[in-house]
Amino acid sequence: DRHRVGDQLRRLREIAGKAKANSAMVAYHFGGKEGLYLEVLRAGFLRCPSQVAQLDPIPHPSHPMSKDLALKGIQDHIRVFVDELLRTECDLLMKASSALLMRELAVGGPFLEELNRDFMLPYFTHLRDCLRVLRPDWEETETLYAMAAIHGSALIYKFIPVSDVKWKSAFF
């Protein structure tokens, strides 16, 4: 979608000019603005690979320690997820990539499927496996809501300034 991507990246010539590069070479190398947009996302996330993929796998629910290990898995998952969110504050490329990813998630952009597969899958798979052990009675929808609540609770503090939160007066 030319207009949506164009809103985010400006014209390719302008980007190439700021990089002191030939716009035709940039278009050829990345396949146009859309390819450049996706490469910015990839570059940010590849610079800081997810530590969630390094966490211990969650055992099958029939394992005698599965509930204890799943609970520890959720604790480790949240710790790693928050650490990664905080770590990215220092990295401008990762911060930009995270903001673009949040935009894709919010609007269901054309790169959403690829981004989910390449970057979000380790987060969702690990957390889903933990929740399936702890709450085998939940339907898939309930598990997805719980996953969204856990990740969303951390993400809201990353991307929404406290000054913009209207309900804060109820707590302070």
PDB file of C-alpha atoms in Angstrom, residues 1-171:
ATOM      1  CA  ASP A   1       0.000   0.000   0.000  1.00  0.00           C
ATOM      2  CA  ARG A   2       1.915   2.957  -1.348  1.00  0.00           C
ATOM      3  CA  HIS A   3       0.277   5.672   0.733  1.00  0.00           C
ATOM      4  CA  ARG A   4       0.598   3.872   4.065  1.00  0.00           C
ATOM      5  CA  VAL A   5       4.250   2.989   3.566  1.00  0.00           C
ATOM      6  CA  GLY A   6       4.927   6.408   2.069  1.00  0.00           C
ATOM      7  CA  ASP A   7       3.544   8.073   5.196  1.00  0.00           C
ATOM      8  CA  GLN A   8       6.115   6.224   7.284  1.00  0.00           C
ATOM      9  CA  LEU A   9       9.158   6.385   5.068  1.00  0.00           C
ATOM     10  CA  ARG A  10       8.753   9.526   2.972  1.00  0.00           C
ATOM     11  CA  ARG A  11       9.835   9.404  -0.603  1.00  0.00           C
ATOM     12  CA  LEU A  12      12.632   7.012  -1.427  1.00  0.00           C
ATOM     13  CA  ARG A  13      14.697   9.779  -3.031  1.00  0.00           C
ATOM     14  CA  GLU A  14      14.574  11.806   0.165  1.00  0.00           C
ATOM     15  CA  ILE A  15      15.705   8.800   2.215  1.00  0.00           C
ATOM     16  CA  ALA A  16      18.480   8.013  -0.230  1.00  0.00           C
ATOM     17  CA  GLY A  17      19.550  11.657  -0.216  1.00  0.00           C
ATOM     18  CA  LYS A  18      19.865  11.714   3.563  1.00  0.00           C
ATOM     19  CA  ALA A  19      21.961   8.534   3.356  1.00  0.00           C
ATOM     20  CA  LYS A  20      24.048  10.087   0.546  1.00  0.00           C
ATOM     21  CA  ALA A  21      23.114   7.137  -1.663  1.00  0.00           C
ATOM     22  CA  ASN A  22      21.779   6.782  -5.179  1.00  0.00           C
ATOM     23  CA  SER A  23      17.980   6.376  -5.003  1.00  0.00           C
ATOM     24  CA  ALA A  24      17.977   3.915  -7.938  1.00  0.00           C
ATOM     25  CA  MET A  25      20.481   1.706  -6.109  1.00  0.00           C
ATOM     26  CA  VAL A  26      18.442   1.880  -2.903  1.00  0.00           C
ATOM     27  CA  ALA A  27      15.278   0.951  -4.830  1.00  0.00           C
ATOM     28  CA  TYR A  28      17.081  -1.916  -6.576  1.00  0.00           C
ATOM     29  CA  HIS A  29      18.721  -3.247  -3.390  1.00  0.00           C
ATOM     30  CA  PHE A  30      15.582  -3.127  -1.226  1.00  0.00           C
ATOM     31  CA  GLY A  31      12.949  -3.556  -3.934  1.00  0.00           C
ATOM     32  CA  GLY A  32      11.361  -0.175  -3.254  1.00  0.00           C
ATOM     33  CA  LYS A  33      10.004   1.602  -0.189  1.00  0.00           C
ATOM     34  CA  GLU A  34       8.180  -1.457   1.077  1.00  0.00           C
ATOM     35  CA  GLY A  35      11.383  -3.515   1.065  1.00  0.00           C
ATOM     36  CA  LEU A  36      13.261  -0.734   2.831  1.00  0.00           C
ATOM     37  CA  TYR A  37      10.489  -0.486   5.449  1.00  0.00           C
ATOM     38  CA  LEU A  38      10.676  -4.222   6.144  1.00  0.00           C
ATOM     39  CA  GLU A  39      14.480  -4.145   6.254  1.00  0.00           C
ATOM     40  CA  VAL A  40      14.405  -1.375   8.901  1.00  0.00           C
ATOM     41  CA  LEU A  41      12.190  -3.630  11.002  1.00  0.00           C
ATOM     42  CA  ARG A  42      14.429  -6.652  10.458  1.00  0.00           C
ATOM     43  CA  ALA A  43      17.632  -4.735  11.176  1.00  0.00           C
ATOM     44  CA  GLY A  44      16.320  -3.478  14.492  1.00  0.00           C
ATOM     45  CA  PHE A  45      15.139  -6.858  15.692  1.00  0.00           C
ATOM     46  CA  LEU A  46      18.163  -8.783  14.449  1.00  0.00           C
ATOM     47  CA  ARG A  47      20.486  -6.437  16.345  1.00  0.00           C
ATOM     48  CA  CYS A  48      18.844  -7.524  19.569  1.00  0.00           C
ATOM     49  CA  PRO A  49      17.762 -11.156  19.169  1.00  0.00           C
ATOM     50  CA  SER A  50      15.095 -12.330  21.565  1.00  0.00           C
ATOM     51  CA  GLN A  51      16.247 -14.026  24.730  1.00  0.00           C
ATOM     52  CA  VAL A  52      12.839 -15.713  24.999  1.00  0.00           C
ATOM     53  CA  ALA A  53      13.980 -18.276  22.451  1.00  0.00           C
ATOM     54  CA  GLN A  54      16.797 -19.194  24.874  1.00  0.00           C
ATOM     55  CA  LEU A  55      14.453 -20.002  27.772  1.00  0.00           C
ATOM     56  CA  ASP A  56      13.949 -23.586  28.861  1.00  0.00           C
ATOM     57  CA  PRO A  57      11.242 -25.383  26.891  1.00  0.00           C
ATOM     58  CA  ILE A  58       8.020 -26.108  28.727  1.00  0.00           C
ATOM     59  CA  PRO A  59       7.442 -29.808  29.338  1.00  0.00           C
ATOM     60  CA  HIS A  60       4.336 -31.711  28.345  1.00  0.00           C
ATOM     61  CA  PRO A  61       1.459 -31.345  30.849  1.00  0.00           C
ATOM     62  CA  SER A  62       1.896 -35.000  31.864  1.00  0.00           C
ATOM     63  CA  HIS A  63       5.387 -34.268  33.247  1.00  0.00           C
ATOM     64  CA  PRO A  64       5.281 -34.403  37.086  1.00  0.00           C
ATOM     65  CA  MET A  65       6.863 -30.938  37.423  1.00  0.00           C
ATOM     66  CA  SER A  66       5.051 -29.336  34.475  1.00  0.00           C
ATOM     67  CA  LYS A  67       3.001 -26.810  36.504  1.00  0.00           C
ATOM     68  CA  ASP A  68       6.009 -25.640  38.538  1.00  0.00           C
ATOM     69  CA  LEU A  69       8.145 -25.372  35.399  1.00  0.00           C
ATOM     70  CA  ALA A  70       5.372 -23.560  33.492  1.00  0.00           C
ATOM     71  CA  LEU A  71       4.979 -21.030  36.316  1.00  0.00           C
ATOM     72  CA  LYS A  72       8.744 -20.481  36.363  1.00  0.00           C
ATOM     73  CA  GLY A  73       8.565 -20.215  32.558  1.00  0.00           C
ATOM     74  CA  ILE A  74       6.015 -17.375  32.785  1.00  0.00           C
ATOM     75  CA  GLN A  75       8.136 -15.577  35.387  1.00  0.00           C
ATOM     76  CA  ASP A  76      11.243 -15.932  33.202  1.00  0.00           C
ATOM     77  CA  HIS A  77       9.255 -14.900  30.131  1.00  0.00           C
ATOM     78  CA  ILE A  78       8.007 -11.694  31.748  1.00  0.00           C
ATOM     79  CA  ARG A  79      11.480 -10.880  33.114  1.00  0.00           C
ATOM     80  CA  VAL A  80      13.118 -11.365  29.707  1.00  0.00           C
ATOM     81  CA  PHE A  81      10.336  -9.531  27.863  1.00  0.00           C
ATOM     82  CA  VAL A  82      10.560  -6.488  30.159  1.00  0.00           C
ATOM     83  CA  ASP A  83      14.386  -6.562  30.070  1.00  0.00           C
ATOM     84  CA  GLU A  84      14.241  -6.510  26.262  1.00  0.00           C
ATOM     85  CA  LEU A  85      11.792  -3.616  26.265  1.00  0.00           C
ATOM     86  CA  LEU A  86      13.979  -1.606  28.615  1.00  0.00           C
ATOM     87  CA  ARG A  87      17.164  -2.475  26.753  1.00  0.00           C
ATOM     88  CA  THR A  88      15.815  -1.101  23.493  1.00  0.00           C
ATOM     89  CA  GLU A  89      15.512   2.407  24.911  1.00  0.00           C
ATOM     90  CA  CYS A  90      19.250   2.860  24.298  1.00  0.00           C
ATOM     91  CA  ASP A  91      19.124   1.727  20.676  1.00  0.00           C
ATOM     92  CA  LEU A  92      17.523   4.184  18.253  1.00  0.00           C
ATOM     93  CA  LEU A  93      17.143   1.622  15.447  1.00  0.00           C
ATOM     94  CA  MET A  94      15.494  -0.897  17.777  1.00  0.00           C
ATOM     95  CA  LYS A  95      13.237   1.819  19.181  1.00  0.00           C
ATOM     96  CA  ALA A  96      12.151   2.765  15.649  1.00  0.00           C
ATOM     97  CA  SER A  97      11.656  -0.893  14.734  1.00  0.00           C
ATOM     98  CA  SER A  98       9.547  -1.458  17.846  1.00  0.00           C
ATOM     99  CA  ALA A  99       7.366   1.552  17.058  1.00  0.00           C
ATOM    100  CA  LEU A 100       6.882   0.372  13.467  1.00  0.00           C
ATOM    101  CA  LEU A 101       6.019  -3.120  14.696  1.00  0.00           C
ATOM    102  CA  MET A 102       3.432  -1.706  17.104  1.00  0.00           C
ATOM    103  CA  ARG A 103       1.953   0.260  14.204  1.00  0.00           C
ATOM    104  CA  GLU A 104       1.774  -2.896  12.074  1.00  0.00           C
ATOM    105  CA  LEU A 105       0.094  -4.767  14.929  1.00  0.00           C
ATOM    106  CA  ALA A 106      -2.409  -1.946  15.470  1.00  0.00           C
ATOM    107  CA  VAL A 107      -3.448  -1.469  11.836  1.00  0.00           C
ATOM    108  CA  GLY A 108      -2.918  -4.983  10.499  1.00  0.00           C
ATOM    109  CA  GLY A 109      -0.420  -3.780   7.900  1.00  0.00           C
ATOM    110  CA  PRO A 110       0.852  -5.738   4.906  1.00  0.00           C
ATOM    111  CA  PHE A 111       3.954  -6.952   6.741  1.00  0.00           C
ATOM    112  CA  LEU A 112       2.144  -8.281   9.795  1.00  0.00           C
ATOM    113  CA  GLU A 113       2.290 -11.968   8.857  1.00  0.00           C
ATOM    114  CA  GLU A 114       6.017 -11.855   8.127  1.00  0.00           C
ATOM    115  CA  LEU A 115       6.776  -9.862  11.275  1.00  0.00           C
ATOM    116  CA  ASN A 116       4.763 -12.251  13.422  1.00  0.00           C
ATOM    117  CA  ARG A 117       6.585 -15.241  11.968  1.00  0.00           C
ATOM    118  CA  ASP A 118      10.075 -13.721  12.117  1.00  0.00           C
ATOM    119  CA  PHE A 119      10.002 -11.756  15.366  1.00  0.00           C
ATOM    120  CA  MET A 120       6.945 -12.386  17.535  1.00  0.00           C
ATOM    121  CA  LEU A 121       6.594 -16.165  17.241  1.00  0.00           C
ATOM    122  CA  PRO A 122       9.145 -17.061  19.978  1.00  0.00           C
ATOM    123  CA  TYR A 123       7.329 -14.786  22.449  1.00  0.00           C
ATOM    124  CA  PHE A 124       3.884 -16.144  21.671  1.00  0.00           C
ATOM    125  CA  THR A 125       4.919 -19.808  21.440  1.00  0.00           C
ATOM    126  CA  HIS A 126       6.702 -19.817  24.791  1.00  0.00           C
ATOM    127  CA  LEU A 127       3.957 -17.985  26.657  1.00  0.00           C
ATOM    128  CA  ARG A 128       1.219 -20.073  25.013  1.00  0.00           C
ATOM    129  CA  ASP A 129       2.986 -23.287  26.041  1.00  0.00           C
ATOM    130  CA  CYS A 130       3.235 -22.091  29.656  1.00  0.00           C
ATOM    131  CA  LEU A 131      -0.433 -21.111  29.788  1.00  0.00           C
ATOM    132  CA  ARG A 132      -1.572 -24.382  28.227  1.00  0.00           C
ATOM    133  CA  VAL A 133       0.101 -26.292  31.057  1.00  0.00           C
ATOM    134  CA  LEU A 134      -1.253 -24.022  33.778  1.00  0.00           C
ATOM    135  CA  ARG A 135      -4.764 -23.660  32.332  1.00  0.00           C
ATOM    136  CA  PRO A 136      -5.557 -26.720  30.201  1.00  0.00           C
ATOM    137  CA  ASP A 137      -9.256 -25.901  30.622  1.00  0.00           C
ATOM    138  CA  TRP A 138      -8.942 -22.650  28.649  1.00  0.00           C
ATOM    139  CA  GLU A 139     -10.061 -22.420  25.049  1.00  0.00           C
ATOM    140  CA  GLU A 140      -7.644 -20.921  22.520  1.00  0.00           C
ATOM    141  CA  THR A 141      -9.391 -17.546  22.735  1.00  0.00           C
ATOM    142  CA  GLU A 142      -8.936 -17.340  26.504  1.00  0.00           C
ATOM    143  CA  THR A 143      -5.261 -18.228  26.129  1.00  0.00           C
ATOM    144  CA  LEU A 144      -4.809 -15.534  23.471  1.00  0.00           C
ATOM    145  CA  TYR A 145      -6.516 -12.939  25.694  1.00  0.00           C
ATOM    146  CA  ALA A 146      -4.225 -13.837  28.599  1.00  0.00           C
ATOM    147  CA  MET A 147      -1.165 -13.598  26.322  1.00  0.00           C
ATOM    148  CA  ALA A 148      -2.312 -10.212  25.038  1.00  0.00           C
ATOM    149  CA  ALA A 149      -2.892  -8.985  28.599  1.00  0.00           C
ATOM    150  CA  ILE A 150       0.564 -10.094  29.771  1.00  0.00           C
ATOM    151  CA  HIS A 151       2.416  -8.594  26.811  1.00  0.00           C
ATOM    152  CA  GLY A 152       0.133  -5.572  26.605  1.00  0.00           C
ATOM    153  CA  SER A 153       0.746  -4.672  30.242  1.00  0.00           C
ATOM    154  CA  ALA A 154       4.457  -4.335  29.525  1.00  0.00           C
ATOM    155  CA  LEU A 155       4.054  -2.691  26.122  1.00  0.00           C
ATOM    156  CA  ILE A 156       1.689   0.033  27.304  1.00  0.00           C
ATOM    157  CA  TYR A 157       4.407   1.480  29.528  1.00  0.00           C
ATOM    158  CA  LYS A 158       6.863   1.382  26.645  1.00  0.00           C
ATOM    159  CA  PHE A 159       4.768   3.204  24.071  1.00  0.00           C
ATOM    160  CA  ILE A 160       2.247   5.341  25.948  1.00  0.00           C
ATOM    161  CA  PRO A 161       3.664   8.174  28.057  1.00  0.00           C
ATOM    162  CA  VAL A 162       2.180   8.247  31.557  1.00  0.00           C
ATOM    163  CA  SER A 163       1.098  11.843  30.893  1.00  0.00           C
ATOM    164  CA  ASP A 164      -1.270  10.503  28.189  1.00  0.00           C
ATOM    165  CA  VAL A 165      -3.006   8.001  30.478  1.00  0.00           C
ATOM    166  CA  LYS A 166      -6.422   9.432  31.382  1.00  0.00           C
ATOM    167  CA  TRP A 167      -7.282   6.964  34.165  1.00  0.00           C
ATOM    168  CA  LYS A 168      -4.150   7.578  36.269  1.00  0.00           C
ATOM    169  CA  SER A 169      -6.038   9.969  38.583  1.00  0.00           C
ATOM    170  CA  ALA A 170      -8.059   6.992  39.860  1.00  0.00           C
ATOM    171  CA  PHE A 171      -4.867   5.513  41.314  1.00  0.00           C
TER     172      PHE A 171
END
